[in-house]
């Protein structure tokens, strides 16, 4: 498999048959989503507790990247949003007072915490994209919920060490 094409040596890349700058906002968004997916895969490799959820999230984000890059004219993110809302409702920890948790003693919890921060960065980039070029409203809601889901996963993993 040939990986090196040298086509990007001058700061341009191919996206759905078009050459665009590697500094284009689209490349920023796709890059942040790619970073997030890499962290999600790392979470799955260290902890199988939420592996099915993590695979689903990775597939959802791949769909989002494909949509943003123009490989699909339209994507209805409603089923993805419904899925994440259901997972949040199922996994939510019922405590009377919210407190932030720092996962100092659990590698899986620390990995979910890192995924949470990457999700927030990707979410901000998606909202930039929405402001400048438009984006599916349900995809934005999904991205907003994603960091919450990783926070819940982090707290649940952290509780295993208490």
mmCIF file of N, CA and C in Angstrom, residues 36-159:
data_model
loop_
_atom_site.group_PDB
_atom_site.id
_atom_site.type_symbol
_atom_site.label_atom_id
_atom_site.label_comp_id
_atom_site.label_asym_id
_atom_site.label_seq_id
_atom_site.Cartn_x
_atom_site.Cartn_y
_atom_site.Cartn_z
ATOM 1 N N UNK A 36 -9.904 13.037 18.383
ATOM 2 C CA UNK A 36 -10.885 12.493 19.320
ATOM 3 C C UNK A 36 -11.080 11.000 19.088
ATOM 4 N N UNK A 37 -11.210 10.590 17.830
ATOM 5 C CA UNK A 37 -11.403 9.162 17.546
ATOM 6 C C UNK A 37 -10.191 8.346 17.978
ATOM 7 N N UNK A 38 -8.993 8.884 17.813
ATOM 8 C CA UNK A 38 -7.795 8.167 18.264
ATOM 9 C C UNK A 38 -7.827 7.965 19.775
ATOM 10 N N UNK A 39 -8.270 8.979 20.507
ATOM 11 C CA UNK A 39 -8.373 8.859 21.968
ATOM 12 C C UNK A 39 -9.464 7.863 22.360
ATOM 13 N N UNK A 40 -10.562 7.864 21.632
ATOM 14 C CA UNK A 40 -11.641 6.912 21.906
ATOM 15 C C UNK A 40 -11.139 5.480 21.720
ATOM 16 N N UNK A 41 -10.365 5.256 20.680
ATOM 17 C CA UNK A 41 -9.799 3.932 20.437
ATOM 18 C C UNK A 41 -8.848 3.552 21.571
ATOM 19 N N UNK A 42 -8.073 4.507 22.065
ATOM 20 C CA UNK A 42 -7.200 4.247 23.207
ATOM 21 C C UNK A 42 -8.020 3.879 24.450
ATOM 22 N N UNK A 43 -9.119 4.589 24.674
ATOM 23 C CA UNK A 43 -10.010 4.252 25.798
ATOM 24 C C UNK A 43 -10.483 2.810 25.677
ATOM 25 N N UNK A 44 -10.893 2.427 24.496
ATOM 26 C CA UNK A 44 -11.387 1.079 24.268
ATOM 27 C C UNK A 44 -10.301 0.031 24.475
ATOM 28 N N UNK A 45 -9.072 0.356 24.092
ATOM 29 C CA UNK A 45 -7.964 -0.584 24.246
ATOM 30 C C UNK A 45 -7.607 -0.806 25.721
ATOM 31 N N UNK A 46 -7.808 0.226 26.553
ATOM 32 C CA UNK A 46 -7.477 0.115 27.975
ATOM 33 C C UNK A 46 -8.620 -0.417 28.833
ATOM 34 N N UNK A 47 -9.857 -0.301 28.335
ATOM 35 C CA UNK A 47 -11.006 -0.656 29.161
ATOM 36 C C UNK A 47 -12.143 -1.107 28.262
ATOM 37 N N UNK A 48 -12.628 -2.306 28.485
ATOM 38 C CA UNK A 48 -13.692 -2.826 27.628
ATOM 39 C C UNK A 48 -15.093 -2.520 28.142
ATOM 40 N N UNK A 49 -15.203 -1.849 29.272
ATOM 41 C CA UNK A 49 -16.506 -1.582 29.887
ATOM 42 C C UNK A 49 -17.480 -0.938 28.908
ATOM 43 N N UNK A 50 -17.028 0.071 28.180
ATOM 44 C CA UNK A 50 -17.898 0.827 27.278
ATOM 45 C C UNK A 50 -17.511 0.612 25.810
ATOM 46 N N UNK A 51 -16.854 -0.512 25.522
ATOM 47 C CA UNK A 51 -16.330 -0.730 24.166
ATOM 48 C C UNK A 51 -17.411 -0.593 23.094
ATOM 49 N N UNK A 52 -18.571 -1.179 23.292
ATOM 50 C CA UNK A 52 -19.638 -1.082 22.286
ATOM 51 C C UNK A 52 -20.045 0.377 22.073
ATOM 52 N N UNK A 53 -20.136 1.138 23.155
ATOM 53 C CA UNK A 53 -20.460 2.571 23.041
ATOM 54 C C UNK A 53 -19.362 3.315 22.289
ATOM 55 N N UNK A 54 -18.126 2.999 22.604
ATOM 56 C CA UNK A 54 -16.993 3.684 21.970
ATOM 57 C C UNK A 54 -16.920 3.377 20.479
ATOM 58 N N UNK A 55 -17.222 2.158 20.123
ATOM 59 C CA UNK A 55 -17.268 1.802 18.697
ATOM 60 C C UNK A 55 -18.380 2.582 18.009
ATOM 61 N N UNK A 56 -19.548 2.667 18.650
ATOM 62 C CA UNK A 56 -20.664 3.424 18.080
ATOM 63 C C UNK A 56 -20.295 4.895 17.902
ATOM 64 N N UNK A 57 -19.663 5.473 18.905
ATOM 65 C CA UNK A 57 -19.258 6.886 18.819
ATOM 66 C C UNK A 57 -18.259 7.082 17.682
ATOM 67 N N UNK A 58 -17.298 6.178 17.544
ATOM 68 C CA UNK A 58 -16.321 6.281 16.463
ATOM 69 C C UNK A 58 -17.009 6.207 15.103
ATOM 70 N N UNK A 59 -17.964 5.309 14.968
ATOM 71 C CA UNK A 59 -18.722 5.225 13.715
ATOM 72 C C UNK A 59 -19.521 6.502 13.463
ATOM 73 N N UNK A 60 -20.128 7.050 14.510
ATOM 74 C CA UNK A 60 -20.878 8.305 14.372
ATOM 75 C C UNK A 60 -19.965 9.438 13.921
ATOM 76 N N UNK A 61 -18.789 9.528 14.525
ATOM 77 C CA UNK A 61 -17.855 10.598 14.167
ATOM 78 C C UNK A 61 -17.294 10.402 12.759
ATOM 79 N N UNK A 62 -17.108 9.155 12.347
ATOM 80 C CA UNK A 62 -16.677 8.884 10.973
ATOM 81 C C UNK A 62 -17.751 9.344 9.994
ATOM 82 N N UNK A 63 -19.001 9.094 10.325
ATOM 83 C CA UNK A 63 -20.119 9.567 9.497
ATOM 84 C C UNK A 63 -20.106 11.089 9.416
ATOM 85 N N UNK A 64 -19.862 11.741 10.548
ATOM 86 C CA UNK A 64 -19.813 13.197 10.578
ATOM 87 C C UNK A 64 -18.676 13.720 9.705
ATOM 88 N N UNK A 65 -17.497 13.126 9.806
ATOM 89 C CA UNK A 65 -16.360 13.543 8.974
ATOM 90 C C UNK A 65 -16.681 13.381 7.498
ATOM 91 N N UNK A 66 -17.282 12.269 7.153
ATOM 92 C CA UNK A 66 -17.631 11.993 5.763
ATOM 93 C C UNK A 66 -18.640 13.022 5.240
ATOM 94 N N UNK A 67 -19.603 13.352 6.069
ATOM 95 C CA UNK A 67 -20.599 14.368 5.721
ATOM 96 C C UNK A 67 -19.938 15.735 5.527
ATOM 97 N N UNK A 68 -19.085 16.125 6.472
ATOM 98 C CA UNK A 68 -18.429 17.432 6.388
ATOM 99 C C UNK A 68 -17.532 17.534 5.164
ATOM 100 N N UNK A 69 -16.884 16.429 4.807
ATOM 101 C CA UNK A 69 -15.977 16.431 3.666
ATOM 102 C C UNK A 69 -16.717 16.370 2.335
ATOM 103 N N UNK A 70 -18.029 16.218 2.373
ATOM 104 C CA UNK A 70 -18.813 16.255 1.147
ATOM 105 C C UNK A 70 -19.053 14.907 0.495
ATOM 106 N N UNK A 71 -18.780 13.834 1.206
ATOM 107 C CA UNK A 71 -19.006 12.513 0.634
ATOM 108 C C UNK A 71 -20.471 12.092 0.714
ATOM 109 N N UNK A 72 -21.258 12.799 1.511
ATOM 110 C CA UNK A 72 -22.705 12.581 1.590
ATOM 111 C C UNK A 72 -23.367 13.946 1.496
ATOM 112 N N UNK A 73 -24.376 14.066 0.663
ATOM 113 C CA UNK A 73 -25.075 15.341 0.522
ATOM 114 C C UNK A 73 -25.804 15.718 1.798
ATOM 115 N N UNK A 74 -26.424 14.721 2.428
ATOM 116 C CA UNK A 74 -27.185 14.979 3.646
ATOM 117 C C UNK A 74 -27.018 13.817 4.602
ATOM 118 N N UNK A 75 -26.946 14.120 5.853
ATOM 119 C CA UNK A 75 -26.923 13.101 6.896
ATOM 120 C C UNK A 75 -27.915 13.540 7.965
ATOM 121 N N UNK A 76 -28.832 12.650 8.294
ATOM 122 C CA UNK A 76 -29.776 12.928 9.366
ATOM 123 C C UNK A 76 -29.160 12.418 10.665
ATOM 124 N N UNK A 77 -28.724 13.333 11.514
ATOM 125 C CA UNK A 77 -28.068 12.951 12.760
ATOM 126 C C UNK A 77 -29.056 12.683 13.893
ATOM 127 N N UNK A 78 -30.348 12.700 13.596
ATOM 128 C CA UNK A 78 -31.358 12.456 14.625
ATOM 129 C C UNK A 78 -31.176 11.104 15.323
ATOM 130 N N UNK A 79 -30.975 9.995 14.587
ATOM 131 C CA UNK A 79 -30.791 8.711 15.290
ATOM 132 C C UNK A 79 -29.538 8.702 16.173
ATOM 133 N N UNK A 80 -28.484 9.361 15.743
ATOM 134 C CA UNK A 80 -27.257 9.447 16.535
ATOM 135 C C UNK A 80 -27.504 10.245 17.821
ATOM 136 N N UNK A 81 -28.232 11.352 17.668
ATOM 137 C CA UNK A 81 -28.571 12.183 18.827
ATOM 138 C C UNK A 81 -29.476 11.411 19.797
ATOM 139 N N UNK A 82 -30.445 10.701 19.264
ATOM 140 C CA UNK A 82 -31.328 9.902 20.122
ATOM 141 C C UNK A 82 -30.531 8.839 20.871
ATOM 142 N N UNK A 83 -29.587 8.207 20.193
ATOM 143 C CA UNK A 83 -28.767 7.171 20.828
ATOM 144 C C UNK A 83 -27.966 7.754 21.992
ATOM 145 N N UNK A 84 -27.283 8.885 21.765
ATOM 146 C CA UNK A 84 -26.441 9.448 22.830
ATOM 147 C C UNK A 84 -27.302 9.950 23.991
ATOM 148 N N UNK A 85 -28.472 10.499 23.694
ATOM 149 C CA UNK A 85 -29.366 10.922 24.775
ATOM 150 C C UNK A 85 -29.793 9.734 25.627
ATOM 151 N N UNK A 86 -30.069 8.606 24.984
ATOM 152 C CA UNK A 86 -30.460 7.400 25.714
ATOM 153 C C UNK A 86 -29.309 6.889 26.571
ATOM 154 N N UNK A 87 -28.092 6.894 26.036
ATOM 155 C CA UNK A 87 -26.924 6.432 26.798
ATOM 156 C C UNK A 87 -26.673 7.340 27.995
ATOM 157 N N UNK A 88 -26.805 8.645 27.804
ATOM 158 C CA UNK A 88 -26.629 9.583 28.918
ATOM 159 C C UNK A 88 -27.648 9.301 30.019
ATOM 160 N N UNK A 89 -28.878 9.092 29.629
ATOM 161 C CA UNK A 89 -29.933 8.825 30.600
ATOM 162 C C UNK A 89 -29.671 7.518 31.357
ATOM 163 N N UNK A 90 -29.194 6.512 30.640
ATOM 164 C CA UNK A 90 -28.929 5.205 31.245
ATOM 165 C C UNK A 90 -27.739 5.245 32.195
ATOM 166 N N UNK A 91 -26.671 5.932 31.795
ATOM 167 C CA UNK A 91 -25.424 5.902 32.555
ATOM 168 C C UNK A 91 -25.307 6.992 33.613
ATOM 169 N N UNK A 92 -26.167 7.993 33.539
ATOM 170 C CA UNK A 92 -26.045 9.126 34.455
ATOM 171 C C UNK A 92 -26.022 8.673 35.908
ATOM 172 N N UNK A 93 -25.158 9.288 36.662
ATOM 173 C CA UNK A 93 -25.007 8.976 38.077
ATOM 174 C C UNK A 93 -25.927 9.904 38.859
ATOM 175 N N UNK A 94 -26.746 9.314 39.686
ATOM 176 C CA UNK A 94 -27.726 10.090 40.437
ATOM 177 C C UNK A 94 -27.110 10.548 41.747
ATOM 178 N N UNK A 95 -26.578 11.746 41.738
ATOM 179 C CA UNK A 95 -26.055 12.357 42.962
ATOM 180 C C UNK A 95 -26.787 13.669 43.166
ATOM 181 N N UNK A 96 -26.880 14.077 44.394
ATOM 182 C CA UNK A 96 -27.607 15.303 44.678
ATOM 183 C C UNK A 96 -26.780 16.542 44.371
ATOM 184 N N UNK A 97 -25.465 16.432 44.421
ATOM 185 C CA UNK A 97 -24.616 17.593 44.167
ATOM 186 C C UNK A 97 -23.520 17.244 43.176
ATOM 187 N N UNK A 98 -23.372 18.084 42.171
ATOM 188 C CA UNK A 98 -22.340 17.895 41.168
ATOM 189 C C UNK A 98 -20.982 18.294 41.739
ATOM 190 N N UNK A 99 -19.984 17.516 41.420
ATOM 191 C CA UNK A 99 -18.612 17.898 41.744
ATOM 192 C C UNK A 99 -17.716 17.379 40.634
ATOM 193 N N UNK A 100 -16.701 18.158 40.327
ATOM 194 C CA UNK A 100 -15.766 17.698 39.306
ATOM 195 C C UNK A 100 -14.851 16.656 39.913
ATOM 196 N N UNK A 101 -14.455 15.698 39.101
ATOM 197 C CA UNK A 101 -13.643 14.578 39.549
ATOM 198 C C UNK A 101 -12.317 14.600 38.795
ATOM 199 N N UNK A 102 -11.245 14.379 39.517
ATOM 200 C CA UNK A 102 -9.928 14.261 38.893
ATOM 201 C C UNK A 102 -9.465 12.812 39.037
ATOM 202 N N UNK A 103 -9.296 12.120 37.938
ATOM 203 C CA UNK A 103 -8.973 10.692 37.983
ATOM 204 C C UNK A 103 -7.476 10.424 38.111
ATOM 205 N N UNK A 104 -6.928 10.671 39.274
ATOM 206 C CA UNK A 104 -5.490 10.523 39.496
ATOM 207 C C UNK A 104 -5.022 9.070 39.597
ATOM 208 N N UNK A 105 -5.922 8.152 39.894
ATOM 209 C CA UNK A 105 -5.480 6.782 40.200
ATOM 210 C C UNK A 105 -5.998 5.717 39.242
ATOM 211 N N UNK A 106 -6.679 6.106 38.192
ATOM 212 C CA UNK A 106 -7.261 5.135 37.271
ATOM 213 C C UNK A 106 -6.907 5.492 35.829
ATOM 214 N N UNK A 107 -6.175 4.615 35.170
ATOM 215 C CA UNK A 107 -5.821 4.857 33.762
ATOM 216 C C UNK A 107 -7.067 4.926 32.882
ATOM 217 N N UNK A 108 -8.019 3.988 33.004
ATOM 218 C CA UNK A 108 -9.220 4.129 32.174
ATOM 219 C C UNK A 108 -9.957 5.447 32.424
ATOM 220 N N UNK A 109 -10.111 5.833 33.692
ATOM 221 C CA UNK A 109 -10.800 7.097 33.992
ATOM 222 C C UNK A 109 -10.031 8.283 33.423
ATOM 223 N N UNK A 110 -8.707 8.255 33.532
ATOM 224 C CA UNK A 110 -7.891 9.337 32.974
ATOM 225 C C UNK A 110 -8.035 9.406 31.452
ATOM 226 N N UNK A 111 -8.130 8.258 30.806
ATOM 227 C CA UNK A 111 -8.325 8.236 29.352
ATOM 228 C C UNK A 111 -9.679 8.814 28.965
ATOM 229 N N UNK A 112 -10.740 8.494 29.732
ATOM 230 C CA UNK A 112 -12.054 9.082 29.458
ATOM 231 C C UNK A 112 -12.033 10.589 29.695
ATOM 232 N N UNK A 113 -11.266 11.030 30.687
ATOM 233 C CA UNK A 113 -11.137 12.460 30.933
ATOM 234 C C UNK A 113 -10.463 13.154 29.752
ATOM 235 N N UNK A 114 -9.429 12.537 29.214
ATOM 236 C CA UNK A 114 -8.759 13.108 28.038
ATOM 237 C C UNK A 114 -9.709 13.123 26.838
ATOM 238 N N UNK A 115 -10.487 12.060 26.669
ATOM 239 C CA UNK A 115 -11.487 12.038 25.595
ATOM 240 C C UNK A 115 -12.495 13.173 25.779
ATOM 241 N N UNK A 116 -12.866 13.435 27.026
ATOM 242 C CA UNK A 116 -13.792 14.541 27.324
ATOM 243 C C UNK A 116 -13.229 15.869 26.838
ATOM 244 N N UNK A 117 -11.940 16.101 27.087
ATOM 245 C CA UNK A 117 -11.345 17.377 26.669
ATOM 246 C C UNK A 117 -11.221 17.459 25.149
ATOM 247 N N UNK A 118 -10.869 16.341 24.508
ATOM 248 C CA UNK A 118 -10.798 16.328 23.038
ATOM 249 C C UNK A 118 -12.187 16.541 22.434
ATOM 250 N N UNK A 119 -13.216 15.979 23.083
ATOM 251 C CA UNK A 119 -14.589 16.163 22.595
ATOM 252 C C UNK A 119 -14.988 17.635 22.674
ATOM 253 N N UNK A 120 -14.582 18.300 23.741
ATOM 254 C CA UNK A 120 -14.911 19.728 23.875
ATOM 255 C C UNK A 120 -14.203 20.563 22.804
ATOM 256 N N UNK A 121 -12.957 20.239 22.522
ATOM 257 C CA UNK A 121 -12.223 20.956 21.471
ATOM 258 C C UNK A 121 -12.887 20.724 20.120
ATOM 259 N N UNK A 122 -13.219 19.480 19.818
ATOM 260 C CA UNK A 122 -13.878 19.165 18.549
ATOM 261 C C UNK A 122 -15.231 19.866 18.454
ATOM 262 N N UNK A 123 -15.945 19.920 19.576
ATOM 263 C CA UNK A 123 -17.239 20.608 19.598
ATOM 264 C C UNK A 123 -17.076 22.089 19.243
ATOM 265 N N UNK A 124 -16.084 22.741 19.833
ATOM 266 C CA UNK A 124 -15.854 24.160 19.523
ATOM 267 C C UNK A 124 -15.560 24.354 18.037
ATOM 268 N N UNK A 125 -14.753 23.480 17.469
ATOM 269 C CA UNK A 125 -14.436 23.574 16.027
ATOM 270 C C UNK A 125 -15.692 23.354 15.186
ATOM 271 N N UNK A 126 -16.548 22.421 15.611
ATOM 272 C CA UNK A 126 -17.791 22.189 14.879
ATOM 273 C C UNK A 126 -18.695 23.417 14.925
ATOM 274 N N UNK A 127 -18.751 24.078 16.075
ATOM 275 C CA UNK A 127 -19.559 25.293 16.159
ATOM 276 C C UNK A 127 -18.969 26.416 15.307
ATOM 277 N N UNK A 128 -17.647 26.476 15.200
ATOM 278 C CA UNK A 128 -17.026 27.430 14.268
ATOM 279 C C UNK A 128 -17.481 27.143 12.846
ATOM 280 N N UNK A 129 -17.444 25.859 12.496
ATOM 281 C CA UNK A 129 -17.878 25.444 11.161
ATOM 282 C C UNK A 129 -19.322 25.830 10.932
ATOM 283 N N UNK A 130 -20.169 25.595 11.931
ATOM 284 C CA UNK A 130 -21.587 25.927 11.812
ATOM 285 C C UNK A 130 -21.790 27.426 11.594
ATOM 286 N N UNK A 131 -21.047 28.240 12.327
ATOM 287 C CA UNK A 131 -21.172 29.694 12.187
ATOM 288 C C UNK A 131 -20.723 30.169 10.817
ATOM 289 N N UNK A 132 -19.680 29.560 10.275
ATOM 290 C CA UNK A 132 -19.108 30.042 9.018
ATOM 291 C C UNK A 132 -19.703 29.389 7.776
ATOM 292 N N UNK A 133 -20.085 28.106 7.889
ATOM 293 C CA UNK A 133 -20.504 27.381 6.681
ATOM 294 C C UNK A 133 -21.778 26.584 6.850
ATOM 295 N N UNK A 134 -22.294 26.540 8.064
ATOM 296 C CA UNK A 134 -23.487 25.750 8.332
ATOM 297 C C UNK A 134 -23.125 24.319 8.691
ATOM 298 N N UNK A 135 -24.003 23.701 9.480
ATOM 299 C CA UNK A 135 -23.789 22.321 9.894
ATOM 300 C C UNK A 135 -25.092 21.799 10.470
ATOM 301 N N UNK A 136 -25.316 20.507 10.365
ATOM 302 C CA UNK A 136 -26.517 19.872 10.867
ATOM 303 C C UNK A 136 -26.695 20.180 12.359
ATOM 304 N N UNK A 137 -27.865 20.685 12.721
ATOM 305 C CA UNK A 137 -28.130 21.079 14.114
ATOM 306 C C UNK A 137 -28.051 19.889 15.066
ATOM 307 N N UNK A 138 -28.522 18.728 14.642
ATOM 308 C CA UNK A 138 -28.470 17.561 15.517
ATOM 309 C C UNK A 138 -27.050 17.031 15.685
ATOM 310 N N UNK A 139 -26.209 17.230 14.686
ATOM 311 C CA UNK A 139 -24.795 16.858 14.830
ATOM 312 C C UNK A 139 -24.136 17.750 15.877
ATOM 313 N N UNK A 140 -24.503 19.021 15.900
ATOM 314 C CA UNK A 140 -23.964 19.936 16.904
ATOM 315 C C UNK A 140 -24.443 19.550 18.310
ATOM 316 N N UNK A 141 -25.702 19.176 18.424
ATOM 317 C CA UNK A 141 -26.224 18.731 19.723
ATOM 318 C C UNK A 141 -25.507 17.465 20.173
ATOM 319 N N UNK A 142 -25.279 16.559 19.232
ATOM 320 C CA UNK A 142 -24.548 15.320 19.531
ATOM 321 C C UNK A 142 -23.164 15.659 20.077
ATOM 322 N N UNK A 143 -22.463 16.569 19.405
ATOM 323 C CA UNK A 143 -21.113 16.955 19.854
ATOM 324 C C UNK A 143 -21.170 17.595 21.231
ATOM 325 N N UNK A 144 -22.220 18.357 21.515
ATOM 326 C CA UNK A 144 -22.380 18.977 22.828
ATOM 327 C C UNK A 144 -22.564 17.927 23.923
ATOM 328 N N UNK A 145 -23.260 16.848 23.610
ATOM 329 C CA UNK A 145 -23.519 15.797 24.596
ATOM 330 C C UNK A 145 -22.319 14.872 24.815
ATOM 331 N N UNK A 146 -21.450 14.793 23.816
ATOM 332 C CA UNK A 146 -20.369 13.811 23.849
ATOM 333 C C UNK A 146 -19.432 13.988 25.039
ATOM 334 N N UNK A 147 -19.051 15.223 25.337
ATOM 335 C CA UNK A 147 -18.159 15.433 26.489
ATOM 336 C C UNK A 147 -18.856 15.041 27.799
ATOM 337 N N UNK A 148 -20.170 15.236 27.864
ATOM 338 C CA UNK A 148 -20.916 14.799 29.051
ATOM 339 C C UNK A 148 -20.848 13.281 29.206
ATOM 340 N N UNK A 149 -20.979 12.569 28.104
ATOM 341 C CA UNK A 149 -20.919 11.109 28.158
ATOM 342 C C UNK A 149 -19.542 10.638 28.628
ATOM 343 N N UNK A 150 -18.491 11.265 28.116
ATOM 344 C CA UNK A 150 -17.146 10.882 28.565
ATOM 345 C C UNK A 150 -16.928 11.239 30.034
ATOM 346 N N UNK A 151 -17.508 12.335 30.481
ATOM 347 C CA UNK A 151 -17.409 12.695 31.897
ATOM 348 C C UNK A 151 -18.064 11.613 32.757
ATOM 349 N N UNK A 152 -19.237 11.177 32.364
ATOM 350 C CA UNK A 152 -19.933 10.129 33.118
ATOM 351 C C UNK A 152 -19.114 8.844 33.129
ATOM 352 N N UNK A 153 -18.549 8.480 31.991
ATOM 353 C CA UNK A 153 -17.708 7.280 31.932
ATOM 354 C C UNK A 153 -16.507 7.426 32.865
ATOM 355 N N UNK A 154 -15.913 8.626 32.886
ATOM 356 C CA UNK A 154 -14.773 8.883 33.755
ATOM 357 C C UNK A 154 -15.173 8.717 35.226
ATOM 358 N N UNK A 155 -16.276 9.314 35.618
ATOM 359 C CA UNK A 155 -16.727 9.236 37.009
ATOM 360 C C UNK A 155 -17.008 7.790 37.389
ATOM 361 N N UNK A 156 -17.684 7.057 36.523
ATOM 362 C CA UNK A 156 -17.986 5.651 36.819
ATOM 363 C C UNK A 156 -16.707 4.831 36.988
ATOM 364 N N UNK A 157 -15.729 5.062 36.124
ATOM 365 C CA UNK A 157 -14.469 4.329 36.249
ATOM 366 C C UNK A 157 -13.716 4.742 37.522
ATOM 367 N N UNK A 158 -13.770 6.013 37.827
ATOM 368 C CA UNK A 158 -13.099 6.513 39.030
ATOM 369 C C UNK A 158 -13.715 5.921 40.299
ATOM 370 N N UNK A 159 -15.027 5.742 40.301
ATOM 371 C CA UNK A 159 -15.718 5.177 41.463
ATOM 372 C C UNK A 159 -15.289 3.745 41.740
#
